[in-house]
PDB file of C-alpha atoms and ligand atoms in Angstrom:
ATOM      1  CA  MET A   1     -11.632 -14.601  -5.325  1.00 89.00           C
ATOM      2  CA  VAL A   2     -10.948 -17.205  -2.650  1.00 94.00           C
ATOM      3  CA  LEU A   3      -7.716 -16.275  -0.862  1.00 95.00           C
ATOM      4  CA  GLN A   4      -7.031 -19.662   0.724  1.00 93.00           C
ATOM      5  CA  ASP A   5      -3.918 -21.365  -0.710  1.00 92.00           C
ATOM      6  CA  LYS A   6      -3.030 -18.317  -2.840  1.00 97.00           C
ATOM      7  CA  ASN A   7       0.614 -17.244  -3.131  1.00 98.00           C
ATOM      8  CA  ILE A   8       0.649 -13.652  -1.905  1.00 98.00           C
ATOM      9  CA  LEU A   9       3.540 -11.180  -1.909  1.00 98.00           C
ATOM     10  CA  ILE A  10       3.267  -8.304   0.573  1.00 98.00           C
ATOM     11  CA  THR A  11       5.584  -5.311   0.797  1.00 98.00           C
ATOM     12  CA  GLY A  12       5.894  -3.581   4.164  1.00 98.00           C
ATOM     13  CA  ALA A  13       4.640  -6.474   6.286  1.00 98.00           C
ATOM     14  CA  SER A  14       6.754  -5.456   9.280  1.00 98.00           C
ATOM     15  CA  SER A  15       4.371  -2.816  10.627  1.00 98.00           C
ATOM     16  CA  GLY A  16       0.884  -1.323  10.651  1.00 98.00           C
ATOM     17  CA  ILE A  17      -1.534  -2.221   7.869  1.00 98.00           C
ATOM     18  CA  GLY A  18       0.853  -4.670   6.139  1.00 98.00           C
ATOM     19  CA  PHE A  19       1.517  -6.555   9.382  1.00 98.00           C
ATOM     20  CA  GLU A  20      -2.203  -6.851  10.184  1.00 98.00           C
ATOM     21  CA  ILE A  21      -3.102  -7.956   6.634  1.00 98.00           C
ATOM     22  CA  SER A  22      -0.370 -10.611   6.922  1.00 98.00           C
ATOM     23  CA  LYS A  23      -1.759 -11.858  10.240  1.00 97.00           C
ATOM     24  CA  GLN A  24      -5.269 -12.202   8.807  1.00 97.00           C
ATOM     25  CA  LEU A  25      -3.995 -13.870   5.598  1.00 97.00           C
ATOM     26  CA  ALA A  26      -1.952 -16.378   7.622  1.00 96.00           C
ATOM     27  CA  GLY A  27      -5.225 -17.293   9.360  1.00 94.00           C
ATOM     28  CA  LYS A  28      -6.813 -17.949   5.960  1.00 94.00           C
ATOM     29  CA  GLY A  29      -4.113 -20.472   5.016  1.00 93.00           C
ATOM     30  CA  CYS A  30      -2.264 -18.477   2.346  1.00 96.00           C
ATOM     31  CA  ASN A  31       1.372 -18.786   1.272  1.00 97.00           C
ATOM     32  CA  LEU A  32       2.979 -15.459   2.097  1.00 98.00           C
ATOM     33  CA  ALA A  33       6.169 -13.688   1.023  1.00 98.00           C
ATOM     34  CA  PHE A  34       7.199 -10.529   2.848  1.00 98.00           C
ATOM     35  CA  LEU A  35       9.465  -7.849   1.385  1.00 98.00           C
ATOM     36  CA  ASN A  36      10.667  -5.155   3.812  1.00 98.00           C
ATOM     37  CA  ARG A  37      13.829  -3.960   5.508  1.00 98.00           C
ATOM     38  CA  ARG A  38      13.133  -4.990   9.136  1.00 98.00           C
ATOM     39  CA  THR A  39      13.286  -8.740   8.625  1.00 98.00           C
ATOM     40  CA  GLU A  40      13.834  -9.308  12.355  1.00 98.00           C
ATOM     41  CA  ILE A  41      10.077  -8.616  12.669  1.00 98.00           C
ATOM     42  CA  THR A  42       8.895 -10.634   9.658  1.00 98.00           C
ATOM     43  CA  ASP A  43      11.307 -13.514  10.437  1.00 98.00           C
ATOM     44  CA  LYS A  44       9.674 -13.816  13.878  1.00 98.00           C
ATOM     45  CA  PHE A  45       6.229 -13.736  12.231  1.00 97.00           C
ATOM     46  CA  THR A  46       7.351 -16.431   9.799  1.00 97.00           C
ATOM     47  CA  ASN A  47       8.522 -18.691  12.629  1.00 95.00           C
ATOM     48  CA  GLU A  48       5.298 -18.200  14.553  1.00 95.00           C
ATOM     49  CA  HIS A  49       2.810 -18.632  11.698  1.00 94.00           C
ATOM     50  CA  SER A  50       4.370 -21.092   9.209  1.00 91.00           C
ATOM     51  CA  THR A  51       2.728 -24.492   9.065  1.00 88.00           C
ATOM     52  CA  ARG A  52       3.655 -27.619   7.158  1.00 82.00           C
ATOM     53  CA  LYS A  53       0.911 -26.783   4.645  1.00 85.00           C
ATOM     54  CA  ASN A  54       1.458 -23.057   4.229  1.00 90.00           C
ATOM     55  CA  LYS A  55       4.797 -21.487   3.368  1.00 95.00           C
ATOM     56  CA  ILE A  56       5.691 -18.088   4.769  1.00 97.00           C
ATOM     57  CA  ILE A  57       8.959 -16.436   3.770  1.00 97.00           C
ATOM     58  CA  SER A  58      10.552 -13.143   4.685  1.00 98.00           C
ATOM     59  CA  LEU A  59      13.087 -11.386   2.450  1.00 98.00           C
ATOM     60  CA  LYS A  60      15.130  -8.296   3.228  1.00 98.00           C
ATOM     61  CA  CYS A  61      14.325  -5.737   0.570  1.00 98.00           C
ATOM     62  CA  ASP A  62      14.435  -1.981   0.308  1.00 98.00           C
ATOM     63  CA  VAL A  63      11.729  -1.326  -2.278  1.00 98.00           C
ATOM     64  CA  SER A  64      13.390   1.930  -3.309  1.00 98.00           C
ATOM     65  CA  ARG A  65      16.256  -0.130  -4.776  1.00 98.00           C
ATOM     66  CA  ARG A  66      15.264  -1.586  -8.136  1.00 98.00           C
ATOM     67  CA  GLU A  67      17.870  -4.386  -8.177  1.00 98.00           C
ATOM     68  CA  GLU A  68      16.844  -5.559  -4.680  1.00 98.00           C
ATOM     69  CA  VAL A  69      13.189  -5.678  -5.734  1.00 98.00           C
ATOM     70  CA  LEU A  70      13.853  -7.570  -8.979  1.00 98.00           C
ATOM     71  CA  SER A  71      16.020 -10.096  -7.150  1.00 98.00           C
ATOM     72  CA  ALA A  72      13.554 -10.563  -4.244  1.00 98.00           C
ATOM     73  CA  VAL A  73      10.572 -11.082  -6.562  1.00 98.00           C
ATOM     74  CA  THR A  74      12.571 -13.657  -8.570  1.00 98.00           C
ATOM     75  CA  GLN A  75      13.397 -15.500  -5.331  1.00 98.00           C
ATOM     76  CA  VAL A  76       9.706 -15.566  -4.359  1.00 98.00           C
ATOM     77  CA  LYS A  77       8.740 -16.918  -7.807  1.00 98.00           C
ATOM     78  CA  ASN A  78      11.399 -19.625  -7.531  1.00 97.00           C
ATOM     79  CA  ILE A  79      10.145 -20.728  -4.108  1.00 97.00           C
ATOM     80  CA  PHE A  80       6.378 -20.510  -4.770  1.00 97.00           C
ATOM     81  CA  GLY A  81       6.356 -21.384  -8.484  1.00 97.00           C
ATOM     82  CA  LYS A  82       4.207 -18.327  -9.168  1.00 97.00           C
ATOM     83  CA  ILE A  83       2.719 -15.294  -7.446  1.00 98.00           C
ATOM     84  CA  ASP A  84      -1.079 -14.922  -7.510  1.00 98.00           C
ATOM     85  CA  ILE A  85      -1.533 -11.606  -5.680  1.00 98.00           C
ATOM     86  CA  ALA A  86       0.855  -8.755  -4.845  1.00 98.00           C
ATOM     87  CA  ILE A  87      -0.173  -6.355  -2.088  1.00 99.00           C
ATOM     88  CA  LEU A  88       2.084  -3.333  -2.628  1.00 99.00           C
ATOM     89  CA  ASN A  89       1.791  -1.573   0.694  1.00 98.00           C
ATOM     90  CA  SER A  90       5.248  -0.178   1.613  1.00 98.00           C
ATOM     91  CA  GLY A  91       5.043   3.528   2.180  1.00 98.00           C
ATOM     92  CA  ILE A  92       6.487   6.472   4.075  1.00 98.00           C
ATOM     93  CA  SER A  93       5.092   9.828   5.073  1.00 97.00           C
ATOM     94  CA  LYS A  94       7.370  12.781   5.794  1.00 89.00           C
ATOM     95  CA  ARG A  95       5.719  15.952   7.021  1.00 92.00           C
ATOM     96  CA  PHE A  96       7.681  19.183   6.884  1.00 91.00           C
ATOM     97  CA  LYS A  97       7.123  22.921   7.206  1.00 92.00           C
ATOM     98  CA  VAL A  98       7.569  24.931   4.033  1.00 95.00           C
ATOM     99  CA  GLU A  99      10.397  26.868   5.738  1.00 96.00           C
ATOM    100  CA  ASN A 100      12.327  23.563   5.802  1.00 94.00           C
ATOM    101  CA  PHE A 101      11.497  22.645   2.222  1.00 95.00           C
ATOM    102  CA  ASP A 102      14.035  20.162   0.983  1.00 94.00           C
ATOM    103  CA  SER A 103      13.726  18.330  -2.325  1.00 96.00           C
ATOM    104  CA  ASP A 104      15.333  15.340  -0.613  1.00 95.00           C
ATOM    105  CA  PHE A 105      12.081  14.719   1.322  1.00 94.00           C
ATOM    106  CA  ILE A 106      10.223  14.601  -1.979  1.00 96.00           C
ATOM    107  CA  ARG A 107      12.820  12.294  -3.534  1.00 98.00           C
ATOM    108  CA  GLN A 108      12.736   9.857  -0.604  1.00 98.00           C
ATOM    109  CA  THR A 109       8.923   9.761  -0.543  1.00 98.00           C
ATOM    110  CA  PHE A 110       8.646   9.158  -4.276  1.00 98.00           C
ATOM    111  CA  GLU A 111      11.431   6.565  -4.209  1.00 98.00           C
ATOM    112  CA  VAL A 112       9.462   4.406  -1.762  1.00 98.00           C
ATOM    113  CA  ASN A 113       5.813   5.198  -2.502  1.00 98.00           C
ATOM    114  CA  VAL A 114       5.894   5.528  -6.293  1.00 98.00           C
ATOM    115  CA  LEU A 115       9.099   3.985  -7.636  1.00 98.00           C
ATOM    116  CA  GLY A 116       9.082   1.199  -5.018  1.00 98.00           C
ATOM    117  CA  MET A 117       5.646   0.159  -6.204  1.00 98.00           C
ATOM    118  CA  SER A 118       6.699   0.528  -9.852  1.00 98.00           C
ATOM    119  CA  TYR A 119       9.750  -1.739  -9.412  1.00 98.00           C
ATOM    120  CA  CYS A 120       7.489  -4.433  -7.953  1.00 98.00           C
ATOM    121  CA  ILE A 121       5.037  -4.099 -10.848  1.00 98.00           C
ATOM    122  CA  GLU A 122       7.938  -4.261 -13.323  1.00 98.00           C
ATOM    123  CA  ALA A 123       9.133  -7.492 -11.722  1.00 98.00           C
ATOM    124  CA  LEU A 124       5.668  -9.071 -11.636  1.00 98.00           C
ATOM    125  CA  LEU A 125       4.125  -8.132 -14.980  1.00 98.00           C
ATOM    126  CA  PRO A 126       6.004 -10.351 -17.472  1.00 98.00           C
ATOM    127  CA  ASP A 127       4.827 -13.541 -15.697  1.00 98.00           C
ATOM    128  CA  PHE A 128       1.338 -12.167 -15.030  1.00 98.00           C
ATOM    129  CA  ILE A 129       0.957 -11.336 -18.740  1.00 98.00           C
ATOM    130  CA  LYS A 130       2.381 -14.703 -19.831  1.00 98.00           C
ATOM    131  CA  LEU A 131       0.057 -16.621 -17.483  1.00 98.00           C
ATOM    132  CA  LYS A 132      -2.906 -14.299 -18.171  1.00 98.00           C
ATOM    133  CA  SER A 133      -3.605 -14.109 -14.452  1.00 98.00           C
ATOM    134  CA  GLY A 134      -2.595 -12.160 -11.379  1.00 98.00           C
ATOM    135  CA  MET A 135      -3.741  -9.380  -9.114  1.00 98.00           C
ATOM    136  CA  ILE A 136      -1.976  -6.164  -8.107  1.00 98.00           C
ATOM    137  CA  VAL A 137      -3.301  -4.448  -4.999  1.00 98.00           C
ATOM    138  CA  GLY A 138      -1.726  -1.015  -4.526  1.00 99.00           C
ATOM    139  CA  ILE A 139      -2.103   0.956  -1.312  1.00 99.00           C
ATOM    140  CA  SER A 140      -2.733   4.607  -2.081  1.00 98.00           C
ATOM    141  CA  SER A 141      -4.626   6.980   0.243  1.00 98.00           C
ATOM    142  CA  LEU A 142      -7.656   9.252   0.516  1.00 98.00           C
ATOM    143  CA  ALA A 143      -5.011  12.006   0.717  1.00 98.00           C
ATOM    144  CA  ASP A 144      -4.518  11.619  -3.058  1.00 98.00           C
ATOM    145  CA  GLY A 145      -7.027  14.296  -4.100  1.00 98.00           C
ATOM    146  CA  ARG A 146      -5.726  17.521  -2.554  1.00 98.00           C
ATOM    147  CA  GLY A 147      -2.398  18.987  -1.418  1.00 97.00           C
ATOM    148  CA  PHE A 148      -2.669  19.177   2.353  1.00 95.00           C
ATOM    149  CA  PRO A 149      -0.299  21.577   4.181  1.00 95.00           C
ATOM    150  CA  LYS A 150       2.977  19.998   5.385  1.00 94.00           C
ATOM    151  CA  SER A 151       2.074  16.796   3.492  1.00 96.00           C
ATOM    152  CA  GLY A 152       2.763  17.921  -0.073  1.00 96.00           C
ATOM    153  CA  SER A 153       5.257  15.142  -0.849  1.00 97.00           C
ATOM    154  CA  TYR A 154       2.968  12.433   0.583  1.00 97.00           C
ATOM    155  CA  CYS A 155      -0.189  13.705  -1.180  1.00 98.00           C
ATOM    156  CA  ALA A 156       1.669  14.110  -4.474  1.00 98.00           C
ATOM    157  CA  SER A 157       3.107  10.585  -4.199  1.00 98.00           C
ATOM    158  CA  LYS A 158      -0.317   9.081  -3.482  1.00 98.00           C
ATOM    159  CA  ALA A 159      -1.917  11.032  -6.354  1.00 98.00           C
ATOM    160  CA  ALA A 160       0.779   9.508  -8.600  1.00 98.00           C
ATOM    161  CA  VAL A 161       0.090   6.014  -7.218  1.00 98.00           C
ATOM    162  CA  THR A 162      -3.680   6.324  -7.728  1.00 98.00           C
ATOM    163  CA  LEU A 163      -3.352   7.466 -11.334  1.00 98.00           C
ATOM    164  CA  LEU A 164      -0.670   4.900 -12.146  1.00 98.00           C
ATOM    165  CA  LEU A 165      -2.860   2.085 -10.810  1.00 98.00           C
ATOM    166  CA  GLU A 166      -5.916   3.402 -12.647  1.00 98.00           C
ATOM    167  CA  SER A 167      -4.188   3.435 -16.008  1.00 98.00           C
ATOM    168  CA  LEU A 168      -2.736  -0.037 -15.393  1.00 98.00           C
ATOM    169  CA  ARG A 169      -6.173  -1.363 -14.367  1.00 98.00           C
ATOM    170  CA  ILE A 170      -7.634  -0.444 -17.727  1.00 98.00           C
ATOM    171  CA  GLU A 171      -4.651  -1.596 -19.820  1.00 98.00           C
ATOM    172  CA  LEU A 172      -4.185  -4.897 -18.005  1.00 98.00           C
ATOM    173  CA  LYS A 173      -7.828  -5.959 -18.233  1.00 98.00           C
ATOM    174  CA  LYS A 174      -7.208  -7.533 -21.640  1.00 98.00           C
ATOM    175  CA  HIS A 175      -4.500  -9.705 -20.047  1.00 98.00           C
ATOM    176  CA  ASN A 176      -6.939 -10.837 -17.327  1.00 98.00           C
ATOM    177  CA  ILE A 177      -4.860  -9.068 -14.641  1.00 98.00           C
ATOM    178  CA  LYS A 178      -6.815  -7.310 -11.909  1.00 98.00           C
ATOM    179  CA  VAL A 179      -5.599  -4.048 -10.404  1.00 98.00           C
ATOM    180  CA  ILE A 180      -7.118  -2.831  -7.146  1.00 98.00           C
ATOM    181  CA  THR A 181      -6.521   0.597  -5.609  1.00 99.00           C
ATOM    182  CA  VAL A 182      -6.846   0.845  -1.824  1.00 99.00           C
ATOM    183  CA  LYS A 183      -7.528   4.299  -0.405  1.00 98.00           C
ATOM    184  CA  PRO A 184      -7.653   4.279   3.407  1.00 98.00           C
ATOM    185  CA  GLY A 185      -8.526   7.282   5.543  1.00 98.00           C
ATOM    186  CA  PHE A 186      -6.700   7.559   8.877  1.00 98.00           C
ATOM    187  CA  VAL A 187      -5.692   4.183  10.346  1.00 98.00           C
ATOM    188  CA  LYS A 188      -3.943   3.852  13.715  1.00 98.00           C
ATOM    189  CA  THR A 189      -0.411   2.634  12.900  1.00 98.00           C
ATOM    190  CA  PRO A 190       3.155   3.761  13.694  1.00 98.00           C
ATOM    191  CA  MET A 191       2.848   6.054  10.636  1.00 97.00           C
ATOM    192  CA  THR A 192      -0.093   8.013  12.059  1.00 97.00           C
ATOM    193  CA  ASP A 193       1.136   7.779  15.688  1.00 96.00           C
ATOM    194  CA  LYS A 194       3.630  10.514  14.671  1.00 94.00           C
ATOM    195  CA  ASN A 195       0.897  12.934  13.574  1.00 93.00           C
ATOM    196  CA  GLU A 196       0.538  15.990  15.779  1.00 88.00           C
ATOM    197  CA  PHE A 197      -2.975  16.867  14.528  1.00 89.00           C
ATOM    198  CA  GLN A 198      -6.395  15.394  15.260  1.00 91.00           C
ATOM    199  CA  MET A 199      -7.301  12.623  12.834  1.00 95.00           C
ATOM    200  CA  PRO A 200     -11.025  12.332  12.118  1.00 95.00           C
ATOM    201  CA  PHE A 201     -12.556   8.844  12.045  1.00 97.00           C
ATOM    202  CA  LEU A 202      -9.238   7.183  12.951  1.00 98.00           C
ATOM    203  CA  MET A 203      -9.787   3.465  12.372  1.00 98.00           C
ATOM    204  CA  LYS A 204      -8.281   0.494  14.196  1.00 98.00           C
ATOM    205  CA  VAL A 205      -5.771  -1.374  12.059  1.00 98.00           C
ATOM    206  CA  ASP A 206      -7.476  -4.790  12.367  1.00 98.00           C
ATOM    207  CA  LYS A 207     -10.734  -3.322  11.044  1.00 98.00           C
ATOM    208  CA  ALA A 208      -8.868  -1.640   8.144  1.00 98.00           C
ATOM    209  CA  ALA A 209      -7.145  -4.928   7.203  1.00 98.00           C
ATOM    210  CA  GLU A 210     -10.487  -6.736   7.333  1.00 98.00           C
ATOM    211  CA  ILE A 211     -12.067  -4.202   4.934  1.00 98.00           C
ATOM    212  CA  ILE A 212      -9.098  -4.451   2.548  1.00 98.00           C
ATOM    213  CA  LEU A 213      -9.205  -8.266   2.459  1.00 98.00           C
ATOM    214  CA  LYS A 214     -12.987  -8.331   1.936  1.00 98.00           C
ATOM    215  CA  GLY A 215     -12.535  -5.866  -0.945  1.00 98.00           C
ATOM    216  CA  ILE A 216      -9.837  -8.083  -2.481  1.00 98.00           C
ATOM    217  CA  GLU A 217     -12.096 -11.139  -2.178  1.00 98.00           C
ATOM    218  CA  LYS A 218     -14.837  -9.188  -3.973  1.00 98.00           C
ATOM    219  CA  GLU A 219     -12.283  -7.983  -6.574  1.00 98.00           C
ATOM    220  CA  LYS A 220     -13.397  -4.368  -6.178  1.00 98.00           C
ATOM    221  CA  ARG A 221     -11.690  -1.791  -8.387  1.00 98.00           C
ATOM    222  CA  THR A 222     -11.287   0.645  -5.494  1.00 98.00           C
ATOM    223  CA  ILE A 223     -11.421  -0.105  -1.783  1.00 98.00           C
ATOM    224  CA  GLN A 224     -11.915   3.114   0.176  1.00 98.00           C
ATOM    225  CA  PHE A 225     -12.879   3.664   3.795  1.00 98.00           C
ATOM    226  CA  PRO A 226     -14.198   4.825   6.235  1.00 98.00           C
ATOM    227  CA  ALA A 227     -17.360   6.215   4.590  1.00 98.00           C
ATOM    228  CA  PRO A 228     -17.346   9.668   6.291  1.00 98.00           C
ATOM    229  CA  THR A 229     -13.722  10.282   5.207  1.00 98.00           C
ATOM    230  CA  VAL A 230     -14.494   9.059   1.660  1.00 98.00           C
ATOM    231  CA  PHE A 231     -17.378  11.539   1.553  1.00 98.00           C
ATOM    232  CA  GLY A 232     -15.193  14.317   2.998  1.00 97.00           C
ATOM    233  CA  ALA A 233     -12.373  13.649   0.517  1.00 98.00           C
ATOM    234  CA  ARG A 234     -14.835  13.754  -2.398  1.00 97.00           C
ATOM    235  CA  LEU A 235     -16.285  17.018  -1.163  1.00 98.00           C
ATOM    236  CA  LEU A 236     -12.836  18.586  -0.692  1.00 97.00           C
ATOM    237  CA  LYS A 237     -11.996  17.622  -4.273  1.00 96.00           C
ATOM    238  CA  ILE A 238     -14.981  19.373  -5.834  1.00 97.00           C
ATOM    239  CA  ILE A 239     -15.189  22.548  -3.733  1.00 98.00           C
ATOM    240  CA  PRO A 240     -13.594  25.686  -5.219  1.00 98.00           C
ATOM    241  CA  ASP A 241      -9.910  26.208  -4.419  1.00 97.00           C
ATOM    242  CA  PHE A 242     -10.521  29.361  -2.359  1.00 97.00           C
ATOM    243  CA  ILE A 243     -12.820  27.412   0.024  1.00 97.00           C
ATOM    244  CA  PHE A 244     -10.357  24.504   0.204  1.00 97.00           C
ATOM    245  CA  ASP A 245      -7.547  26.961   1.050  1.00 97.00           C
ATOM    246  CA  LYS A 246      -9.558  28.411   3.946  1.00 96.00           C
ATOM    247  CA  ILE A 247     -10.392  24.956   5.362  1.00 94.00           C
ATOM    248  CA  ALA A 248      -6.817  23.688   4.956  1.00 94.00           C
ATOM    249  CA  GLU A 249      -5.305  26.813   6.543  1.00 91.00           C
ATOM    250  CA  ARG A 250      -7.497  26.353   9.620  1.00 86.00           C
ATOM    251  CA  THR A 251      -6.864  22.631  10.076  1.00 78.00           C
TER     252      THR A 251
HETATM  253  N1  NAP B   1      -1.975   4.638   8.443  1.00 74.56           N
HETATM  254  C1  NAP B   1      -2.763   5.404   7.674  1.00 74.56           C
HETATM  255  O1  NAP B   1      -3.580   6.205   8.176  1.00 74.56           O
HETATM  256  C2  NAP B   1      -2.706   5.288   6.186  1.00 74.56           C
HETATM  257  C3  NAP B   1      -3.702   5.953   5.451  1.00 74.56           C
HETATM  258  C4  NAP B   1      -3.668   5.872   4.053  1.00 74.56           C
HETATM  259  C5  NAP B   1      -2.683   5.133   3.434  1.00 74.56           C
HETATM  260  N2  NAP B   1      -1.729   4.504   4.169  1.00 74.56           N
HETATM  261  C6  NAP B   1      -0.721   3.748   3.451  1.00 74.56           C
HETATM  262  O2  NAP B   1      -0.710   2.414   3.928  1.00 74.56           O
HETATM  263  C7  NAP B   1       0.612   1.859   3.768  1.00 74.56           C
HETATM  264  C8  NAP B   1       1.072   1.272   5.081  1.00 74.56           C
HETATM  265  O3  NAP B   1       1.142   2.320   6.033  1.00 74.56           O
HETATM  266  P1  NAP B   1       1.137   2.076   7.618  1.00 74.56           P
HETATM  267  O4  NAP B   1       0.261   3.120   8.196  1.00 74.56           O
HETATM  268  O5  NAP B   1       0.895   0.653   7.921  1.00 74.56           O
HETATM  269  O6  NAP B   1       2.637   2.523   7.948  1.00 74.56           O
HETATM  270  P2  NAP B   1       3.791   1.871   8.849  1.00 74.56           P
HETATM  271  O7  NAP B   1       3.232   1.230  10.053  1.00 74.56           O
HETATM  272  O8  NAP B   1       4.797   2.961   9.007  1.00 74.56           O
HETATM  273  O9  NAP B   1       4.398   0.730   7.897  1.00 74.56           O
HETATM  274  C9  NAP B   1       5.082   1.054   6.730  1.00 74.56           C
HETATM  275  C10 NAP B   1       5.642  -0.205   6.106  1.00 74.56           C
HETATM  276  O10 NAP B   1       6.329   0.188   4.905  1.00 74.56           O
HETATM  277  C11 NAP B   1       7.590  -0.447   4.892  1.00 74.56           C
HETATM  278  N3  NAP B   1       8.608   0.364   4.203  1.00 74.56           N
HETATM  279  C12 NAP B   1       8.901   1.668   4.404  1.00 74.56           C
HETATM  280  N4  NAP B   1       9.976   2.008   3.653  1.00 74.56           N
HETATM  281  C13 NAP B   1      10.347   0.885   2.977  1.00 74.56           C
HETATM  282  C14 NAP B   1      11.383   0.588   2.069  1.00 74.56           C
HETATM  283  N5  NAP B   1      12.283   1.512   1.680  1.00 74.56           N
HETATM  284  N6  NAP B   1      11.471  -0.680   1.585  1.00 74.56           N
HETATM  285  C15 NAP B   1      10.589  -1.634   1.974  1.00 74.56           C
HETATM  286  N7  NAP B   1       9.574  -1.417   2.807  1.00 74.56           N
HETATM  287  C16 NAP B   1       9.475  -0.168   3.328  1.00 74.56           C
HETATM  288  C17 NAP B   1       7.980  -0.614   6.353  1.00 74.56           C
HETATM  289  O11 NAP B   1       8.872  -1.733   6.464  1.00 74.56           O
HETATM  290  P3  NAP B   1      10.439  -1.637   6.871  1.00 74.56           P
HETATM  291  O12 NAP B   1      10.618  -0.375   7.660  1.00 74.56           O
HETATM  292  O13 NAP B   1      10.677  -2.887   7.641  1.00 74.56           O
HETATM  293  O14 NAP B   1      11.161  -1.625   5.564  1.00 74.56           O
HETATM  294  C18 NAP B   1       6.639  -0.907   7.012  1.00 74.56           C
HETATM  295  O15 NAP B   1       6.394  -2.276   7.048  1.00 74.56           O
HETATM  296  C19 NAP B   1       1.490   3.018   3.264  1.00 74.56           C
HETATM  297  O16 NAP B   1       1.609   2.949   1.868  1.00 74.56           O
HETATM  298  C20 NAP B   1       0.695   4.243   3.664  1.00 74.56           C
HETATM  299  O17 NAP B   1       1.016   5.367   2.862  1.00 74.56           O
HETATM  300  C21 NAP B   1      -1.720   4.563   5.535  1.00 74.56           C
END
């Protein structure tokens, strides 16, 4: 797929991977619509990167609020005419010790990572199905295959995202709608800057965005990187639980 001139909606464009993807897409001459809460950042981006030919808009939207998402997506459709690609990237990660277990952490994580993405899909699908075209790119994680200590809510939310996207990919094929699952390893962003542990094969954010956009252009089903972390995640998934427990306890 050629990305130039496409109308692309991006959630979470105010930071990290979403911000970098937006920068690279602006360079390719796409029309962009940003949905996130910190519009002071995406408004500035809009002012700096809009040209007479390419529209860039920034809308304040908390993706965990269904009504805000439905209204923002309608506004984007009204301005652009239609949406070609939605990059559903907004996400949060809350690490906590089991002694501080609080179901509210789980609720908040699922509200953004899983329901936030679902509200966007709900808002997009009727038009995509009617037009028999469209692409949904959902950002999951290589942390979707195992429950890592202190990251239970994040891993569980990303496992839910991966399986949701997989089932949609198969069902939506008959409507000519593409669904792509993105599973990054560690990428240097404000999200990972908070991590107190060593992150193997930590990738620069510009490189990660480049890989994601190349994968979208190639219309890959799954975009996962970097290779050593993909291999490691696969291995962790197939080893017996008692070995996984020992490795996870130590790290
Ligand atoms: N960095 C990594 O190593 C890594 C690895 C695998 C997967 N991922 C996934 O990649 C995605 C981006 O992560 P990142 O590392 O770039 O994190 P980040 O720098 O913290 O950015 C997160 C983005 O999500 C948006 N967001 C958070 N809560 C939101 C809400 N309620 N409504 C709307 N937008 C919201 C934020 O925008 P506002 O605060 O302005 O709303 C921000 O733009 C996430 O889904 C993350 O799980 C990251």
